[in-house]
Amino acid sequence: MKQCLSFIIFWVVFSQFSCEKRFSSELLIIGNPAKFEAKSIDVSEFADSIIYIQIDDSLLLPALGKNFLLIDNYMFFLTKEGLLKYDTKGRFLKKIGIYGNGPGELKHFYSLVTMNKVSECLYVYSYPNTIYSYSFEGDFLGSISVDLPHNAIVTNFYCQDDCFFFFFAHAWEIGAYPLYWVITDLNGKMKMTKQSDKKKNGVVSSTRYGGIFSSSCYNHEFISWDLLNDTVFHVGPFYEKAAFLWGKGDFRIVDTDDYSTVEDKRILCSYFIDAKHFLLLRWRNIGSFSAFYTYYDKKEKKFYKMDDIFINKEVSLSMTTRHFLYFQQNRREYILTQTKARAVEDVPGAIAWGIDPDDPEGNPVLVLIRLKE
C-alpha cells in the first residue's frame, strides 16, 4: 500500500513538472535579433492598403504624439491645445477639453486619453489620479479620482471591458518593487494590480534605456513587457498570462547591469506589435540610436532581421525613423504612424489640403496601414 501511495505521489509530481516544462517550452523565446537571418520586406507583404489623412491647418500641430483615437466618423487628439475633435477627412471640428482651472477643464498637462466606443465616452487621465470624462459631442460628464500610487508614472491608459487599464514605466525609488499595471472599474475602484515580487536595483536608471512597455494586442488583450523581466505578458480584465520569453544575451537590460556604464552596443526593444499573423519588434541601439526591426512569421514560425520597412519606397517613407501604434477598428488591424505633408507631397491623394506656403512643413499626415485579414 505504501509503495502504491509513493508511486501515486511520484506520478503526480512528475506529471506537474512535465506539464510545467512542456508549458514553458511552448512559449516563444525571443532571441538575439542580431543573429536572425536578414530579410528585405515591404509593407505590402503584411498590409492590404495604406490610407493617408492630412490634418487641416486650423490649428498648428507640429506632431500628434501617441495621444490620438480613431473611430468610424471622428478622430480625437490630445495635444497642447487640449482635446481636439476632427472628422475622418482631417477637418477640425471643435475643442472638447482645454487646460485651465474652470469646470470641466483639464488641470494638469501630463495627460493620456482613451475611449469607450459603446457608451461613446472619452476619458482623459490627468496626473496624478484624476479622470475626466466627455461625450463624443464634447459635453463634460464629470470626473473621478483613482487610487493610484504617486511614485509611478502612467505611460499607457486604456478603457476596455468596462475597466480602466493603467500601465506604468517604473517606480521612482532605487531598490523598489516595480509596478507594472493597475486595473480598475469605471468608478476608479481597484480590481487588479501587478507588481514585481523582487526589488530592482536599477529601476530608475534603466528607464533611459528600457523600462516597462505596453501596447494593445490582436486578441483584444494588452501586451506588457519589461526588459528587467524574463516574461512578456498578455493582460486582460481579470487575468494575466505568459505570452513570450526574452532569451539571454546583450539585447536587453538586466538588473545586474552597471547602469552608469551600459555599453553603447547594447540593443533594446522599444516597441512590440503582437498581430494576428506576425510579431513586429522595433529595436534601437543605445549608442547610435539607430533602429531596426525583427519580424516573426507566425505561420512559418521564423524570425527575420530587417534594417528597414518601407511604407512607400517611391518617396522613401520608412517606418524606422518614426513611432507607430497598433490598434483595431471594426475587427480589422491597423498600424498607425504619422509624417509631414512635405514628405508625401508626391503621393497621389496624400495631401488633400495642399501645402501652406507659410508653413511648408504642414500639419501631420496620418498614415493608416491596414493589415491583411
Coordinates of C-alpha atoms in Angstrom, one line a residue:
M1 CA 0.0 0.0 0.0
K2 CA 2.9 2.3 0.9
Q3 CA 4.6 1.5 -2.4
C4 CA 1.4 2.3 -4.3
L5 CA 0.9 5.6 -2.5
S6 CA 4.6 6.6 -3.1
F7 CA 4.1 5.8 -6.8
I8 CA 1.0 7.9 -7.0
I9 CA 2.7 10.9 -5.3
F10 CA 5.7 10.5 -7.6
W11 CA 3.5 10.3 -10.7
V12 CA 1.5 13.5 -9.7
V13 CA 4.7 15.4 -9.0
F14 CA 6.3 14.1 -12.2
S15 CA 3.2 15.0 -14.2
Q16 CA 3.0 18.5 -12.8
F17 CA 6.7 19.0 -13.5
S18 CA 6.3 17.7 -17.1
C19 CA 3.3 20.0 -17.7
E20 CA 5.2 23.0 -16.4
K21 CA 8.2 22.0 -18.5
R22 CA 6.0 21.5 -21.6
F23 CA 4.1 24.7 -21.0
S24 CA 7.3 26.8 -20.7
S25 CA 8.8 25.2 -23.7
E26 CA 5.7 26.1 -25.7
L27 CA 6.3 29.8 -25.1
L28 CA 8.1 31.6 -27.9
I29 CA 11.5 32.7 -26.9
I30 CA 12.7 36.0 -28.4
G31 CA 16.4 35.6 -29.0
N32 CA 19.2 37.9 -30.0
P33 CA 17.9 39.8 -33.1
A34 CA 21.5 40.4 -34.4
K35 CA 21.7 36.6 -35.1
F36 CA 18.5 36.3 -37.1
E37 CA 18.6 35.8 -40.9
A38 CA 18.4 39.1 -42.8
K39 CA 15.4 39.7 -45.0
S40 CA 14.0 42.6 -47.0
I41 CA 10.3 43.2 -46.5
D42 CA 7.8 45.6 -47.9
V43 CA 4.6 46.7 -46.1
S44 CA 2.6 45.1 -48.9
E45 CA 3.7 41.7 -47.5
F46 CA 1.5 42.1 -44.4
A47 CA -0.8 45.0 -45.3
D48 CA -3.5 45.3 -48.0
S49 CA -4.0 49.1 -48.1
I50 CA -2.4 52.4 -46.9
I51 CA -4.6 55.4 -46.1
Y52 CA -3.3 59.0 -45.8
I53 CA -5.2 61.6 -43.7
Q54 CA -3.9 65.1 -43.8
I55 CA -4.8 67.2 -40.7
D56 CA -6.0 70.7 -41.8
D57 CA -4.2 73.7 -40.6
S58 CA -6.9 75.3 -38.5
L59 CA -4.6 74.7 -35.6
L60 CA -0.8 74.3 -35.8
L61 CA 0.1 70.8 -34.6
P62 CA 3.8 70.1 -35.0
A63 CA 3.1 66.4 -34.0
L64 CA 0.4 64.3 -32.6
G65 CA 2.5 62.1 -30.3
K66 CA 0.7 58.9 -29.2
N67 CA -2.5 60.5 -27.8
F68 CA -5.0 60.0 -30.6
L69 CA -8.1 57.9 -31.1
L70 CA -9.9 56.9 -34.2
I71 CA -13.5 55.7 -34.6
D72 CA -15.8 55.4 -37.7
N73 CA -16.6 59.1 -38.0
Y74 CA -14.2 61.0 -35.8
M75 CA -10.6 61.4 -34.7
F76 CA -9.6 62.8 -31.3
F77 CA -6.2 64.2 -30.5
L78 CA -4.9 65.2 -27.1
T79 CA -2.4 68.0 -27.7
K80 CA -1.0 71.1 -26.1
E81 CA -4.2 72.8 -27.4
G82 CA -6.3 70.4 -25.4
L83 CA -8.6 67.5 -26.6
L84 CA -9.4 68.2 -30.3
K85 CA -12.0 66.6 -32.5
Y86 CA -11.7 66.1 -36.2
D87 CA -13.6 64.2 -38.9
T88 CA -12.0 61.3 -40.7
K89 CA -11.0 63.6 -43.6
G90 CA -8.8 65.6 -41.2
R91 CA -11.2 68.6 -40.9
F92 CA -11.1 70.3 -37.5
L93 CA -14.5 70.3 -35.7
K94 CA -14.1 71.5 -32.1
K95 CA -12.1 71.7 -28.9
I96 CA -13.6 69.4 -26.3
G97 CA -11.3 69.8 -23.3
I98 CA -8.8 72.6 -22.7
Y99 CA -6.2 73.1 -20.0
G100 CA -7.3 75.5 -17.2
N101 CA -8.9 75.8 -13.8
G102 CA -12.6 76.1 -14.8
P103 CA -15.3 73.4 -14.6
G104 CA -14.6 70.6 -17.0
E105 CA -11.1 71.9 -17.8
L106 CA -8.0 69.7 -17.6
K107 CA -5.9 70.6 -14.6
H108 CA -2.6 69.0 -15.5
F109 CA -0.7 69.0 -18.8
Y110 CA 0.6 65.4 -18.3
S111 CA -2.5 63.6 -19.7
L112 CA -3.5 60.5 -21.6
V113 CA -6.7 59.8 -23.5
T114 CA -8.8 56.7 -24.1
M115 CA -12.4 56.0 -25.0
N116 CA -15.4 53.7 -24.6
K117 CA -16.8 53.1 -28.0
V118 CA -20.1 51.5 -26.7
S119 CA -21.0 54.4 -24.4
E120 CA -19.4 57.0 -26.8
C121 CA -17.4 58.4 -23.9
L122 CA -13.9 60.0 -23.9
Y123 CA -11.7 59.6 -20.8
V124 CA -8.7 61.8 -20.1
Y125 CA -6.3 60.7 -17.3
S126 CA -4.6 63.6 -15.7
Y127 CA -1.6 63.1 -13.4
P128 CA -1.6 62.0 -10.6
N129 CA -5.0 60.4 -10.1
T130 CA -7.9 62.2 -11.9
I131 CA -10.0 61.0 -14.9
Y132 CA -12.2 63.5 -16.7
S133 CA -15.0 62.2 -19.0
Y134 CA -16.6 63.8 -22.0
S135 CA -19.2 62.7 -24.6
F136 CA -18.1 62.4 -28.2
E137 CA -20.1 65.6 -28.8
G138 CA -17.9 67.4 -26.4
D139 CA -20.1 67.6 -23.2
F140 CA -18.3 67.4 -19.9
L141 CA -19.7 64.5 -18.0
G142 CA -17.7 64.6 -14.8
S143 CA -14.5 63.5 -13.1
I144 CA -13.4 60.8 -10.7
S145 CA -10.4 60.1 -8.5
V146 CA -8.5 56.9 -8.9
D147 CA -6.4 55.4 -6.1
L148 CA -3.0 55.1 -7.9
P149 CA 0.4 55.1 -6.3
H150 CA 2.1 58.5 -6.6
N151 CA 5.6 57.2 -7.1
A152 CA 5.0 55.8 -10.5
I153 CA 4.2 57.4 -13.9
V154 CA 1.3 56.1 -16.1
T155 CA 2.6 55.6 -19.6
N156 CA -0.4 53.9 -21.2
F157 CA -4.1 54.3 -20.4
Y158 CA -6.9 52.2 -22.0
C159 CA -10.6 51.5 -21.5
Q160 CA -11.9 48.0 -22.4
D161 CA -14.4 45.6 -21.0
D162 CA -15.8 48.3 -18.6
C163 CA -12.3 48.6 -17.0
F164 CA -9.5 51.1 -17.0
F165 CA -6.1 49.8 -17.6
F166 CA -3.1 51.8 -16.3
F167 CA 0.4 50.7 -17.4
F168 CA 3.5 52.2 -15.7
A169 CA 7.0 53.0 -16.7
H170 CA 8.8 52.3 -13.4
A171 CA 9.0 53.2 -9.7
W172 CA 10.9 56.2 -8.6
E173 CA 12.9 54.7 -5.7
I174 CA 16.1 52.8 -6.3
G175 CA 15.7 49.3 -4.9
A176 CA 11.9 49.4 -5.4
Y177 CA 9.4 46.8 -6.5
P178 CA 8.4 48.0 -10.0
L179 CA 4.7 48.4 -10.6
Y180 CA 3.6 47.0 -13.9
W181 CA -0.2 47.7 -14.2
V182 CA -3.3 48.6 -12.3
I183 CA -6.9 47.7 -13.4
T184 CA -9.9 49.5 -12.0
D185 CA -13.6 49.6 -12.8
L186 CA -15.1 52.7 -14.4
N187 CA -15.6 54.3 -11.0
G188 CA -11.9 54.0 -10.2
K189 CA -12.2 51.1 -7.8
M190 CA -9.3 48.8 -7.8
K191 CA -9.8 45.3 -9.4
M192 CA -6.3 44.0 -10.0
T193 CA -2.7 45.1 -9.8
K194 CA 0.6 43.6 -10.8
Q195 CA 3.9 44.4 -9.1
S196 CA 7.3 42.7 -9.2
D197 CA 8.0 40.4 -6.3
K198 CA 11.6 41.3 -6.5
K199 CA 13.4 44.6 -5.9
K200 CA 15.1 46.0 -9.0
N201 CA 18.2 48.0 -8.1
G202 CA 18.4 49.7 -11.4
V203 CA 14.7 50.6 -12.0
V204 CA 15.3 54.4 -12.2
S205 CA 18.5 54.4 -14.3
S206 CA 17.1 51.8 -16.6
T207 CA 14.2 54.0 -17.7
R208 CA 16.5 55.9 -20.1
Y209 CA 17.4 52.6 -21.7
G210 CA 14.4 50.3 -21.4
G211 CA 11.8 50.5 -18.7
I212 CA 8.4 48.9 -18.9
F213 CA 6.3 49.0 -22.1
S214 CA 2.7 48.1 -23.2
S215 CA 0.6 48.1 -26.2
S216 CA -2.7 46.6 -27.4
C217 CA -2.8 43.1 -28.9
Y218 CA -4.6 41.2 -31.7
N219 CA -6.8 39.2 -29.3
H220 CA -8.2 42.3 -27.5
E221 CA -5.8 41.8 -24.7
F222 CA -2.8 44.0 -23.9
I223 CA 0.8 43.0 -24.1
S224 CA 3.2 44.2 -21.4
W225 CA 6.9 43.7 -21.3
D226 CA 9.8 44.8 -19.1
L227 CA 13.4 44.3 -20.1
L228 CA 14.2 43.6 -16.5
N229 CA 11.7 40.6 -16.5
D230 CA 12.0 37.4 -18.4
T231 CA 8.3 37.2 -19.3
V232 CA 6.2 39.1 -21.8
F233 CA 2.6 39.1 -20.6
H234 CA -0.9 39.2 -22.1
V235 CA -3.2 41.1 -19.8
G236 CA -7.0 41.0 -19.6
P237 CA -9.6 42.5 -17.2
F238 CA -9.2 39.7 -14.6
Y239 CA -6.1 37.9 -15.5
E240 CA -2.6 37.8 -16.8
K241 CA -0.8 35.0 -18.7
A242 CA 2.7 34.4 -20.0
A243 CA 2.9 35.0 -23.8
F244 CA 6.6 35.1 -24.7
L245 CA 10.0 34.9 -23.0
W246 CA 13.1 37.0 -23.6
G247 CA 16.2 35.0 -24.3
K248 CA 19.6 35.6 -22.8
G249 CA 22.1 38.0 -24.4
D250 CA 23.2 41.6 -24.8
F251 CA 19.9 42.8 -26.2
R252 CA 18.1 43.7 -23.0
I253 CA 18.7 45.4 -19.7
V254 CA 19.2 43.2 -16.7
D255 CA 19.2 44.0 -13.0
T256 CA 22.8 43.2 -12.6
D257 CA 23.9 45.9 -15.1
D258 CA 26.0 48.8 -14.0
Y259 CA 23.6 51.4 -15.4
S260 CA 26.2 54.2 -15.5
T261 CA 28.3 52.2 -17.9
V262 CA 25.9 50.2 -20.1
E263 CA 27.9 49.7 -23.3
D264 CA 26.9 51.6 -26.4
K265 CA 26.5 48.5 -28.5
R266 CA 23.5 47.3 -26.4
I267 CA 20.3 47.0 -28.3
L268 CA 16.9 47.2 -26.7
C269 CA 13.3 46.6 -27.8
S270 CA 11.4 49.8 -27.9
Y271 CA 8.1 48.7 -29.4
F272 CA 6.3 45.3 -29.8
I273 CA 3.4 44.5 -32.1
D274 CA 1.6 41.2 -31.5
A275 CA -0.7 41.0 -34.5
K276 CA -2.8 38.1 -35.7
H277 CA -0.3 36.8 -38.3
F278 CA 3.1 38.2 -37.1
L279 CA 5.2 39.8 -34.4
L280 CA 7.0 43.1 -35.2
L281 CA 9.6 44.3 -32.8
R282 CA 11.4 47.6 -33.1
W283 CA 14.9 47.7 -31.7
R284 CA 17.2 50.7 -31.0
N285 CA 20.9 50.9 -30.4
I286 CA 21.9 52.7 -27.1
G287 CA 25.0 54.3 -28.6
S288 CA 23.9 55.4 -32.0
F289 CA 20.1 55.4 -31.5
S290 CA 19.8 53.7 -34.9
A291 CA 16.8 51.4 -35.3
F292 CA 15.9 48.2 -37.0
Y293 CA 13.2 45.5 -36.9
T294 CA 12.7 41.9 -36.4
Y295 CA 9.7 40.2 -38.0
Y296 CA 8.3 36.8 -36.8
D297 CA 6.0 35.0 -39.2
K298 CA 3.6 33.0 -37.0
K299 CA 2.7 30.6 -39.8
E300 CA 6.3 30.0 -40.8
K301 CA 7.5 30.1 -37.2
K302 CA 10.6 32.0 -38.0
F303 CA 12.3 35.3 -37.1
Y304 CA 13.9 37.7 -39.6
K305 CA 16.1 40.7 -39.1
M306 CA 15.3 43.8 -41.2
D307 CA 17.2 47.0 -41.4
D308 CA 14.1 48.9 -42.6
I309 CA 10.5 48.6 -43.6
F310 CA 9.3 50.9 -46.4
I311 CA 5.8 52.2 -46.3
N312 CA 6.3 53.8 -49.7
K313 CA 9.7 53.3 -51.4
E314 CA 9.0 55.9 -54.1
V315 CA 9.2 58.7 -51.5
S316 CA 11.5 56.8 -49.1
L317 CA 8.8 56.8 -46.4
S318 CA 10.2 54.4 -43.8
M319 CA 9.0 53.0 -40.5
T320 CA 12.5 53.1 -39.0
T321 CA 12.6 56.8 -38.2
R322 CA 9.1 57.2 -36.7
H323 CA 7.0 55.9 -33.9
F324 CA 3.9 53.8 -34.7
L325 CA 0.9 52.3 -32.9
Y326 CA -1.2 49.2 -33.3
F327 CA -4.9 49.3 -33.0
Q328 CA -8.1 47.6 -34.1
Q329 CA -11.2 49.1 -35.7
N330 CA -14.3 47.2 -37.0
R331 CA -12.5 43.9 -36.5
R332 CA -9.6 44.9 -38.7
E333 CA -6.0 45.5 -37.6
Y334 CA -4.1 48.7 -38.3
I335 CA -0.6 50.1 -37.8
L336 CA -0.7 53.9 -37.5
T337 CA 2.1 56.4 -37.8
Q338 CA 2.5 60.0 -39.0
T339 CA 4.7 62.1 -41.3
K340 CA 4.9 65.6 -42.6
A341 CA 3.0 66.8 -45.6
R342 CA 6.2 67.7 -47.5
A343 CA 7.4 64.1 -47.2
V344 CA 4.4 62.7 -49.1
E345 CA 3.6 65.6 -51.5
D346 CA 4.3 63.3 -54.5
V347 CA 2.0 60.5 -53.2
P348 CA -1.4 60.9 -55.1
G349 CA -4.2 61.9 -52.7
A350 CA -2.0 62.1 -49.6
I351 CA -2.2 65.8 -49.0
A352 CA -5.9 66.8 -49.6
W353 CA -5.4 70.3 -48.2
G354 CA -2.2 71.1 -50.1
I355 CA 0.8 72.7 -48.6
D356 CA 0.5 76.0 -46.8
P357 CA 3.2 78.3 -48.3
D358 CA 3.6 80.0 -44.9
D359 CA 4.2 76.6 -43.3
P360 CA 5.9 74.3 -45.8
E361 CA 6.2 71.5 -43.3
G362 CA 2.5 71.5 -42.8
N363 CA 0.4 69.7 -40.2
P364 CA 0.9 66.0 -39.7
V365 CA -0.4 63.4 -42.1
L366 CA -1.7 60.3 -40.5
V367 CA -0.6 57.0 -42.2
L368 CA -3.0 54.1 -41.6
I369 CA -1.6 50.8 -42.6
R370 CA -4.4 48.2 -42.7
L371 CA -3.2 44.7 -42.2
K372 CA -4.3 41.7 -44.2
E373 CA -7.1 39.5 -42.7

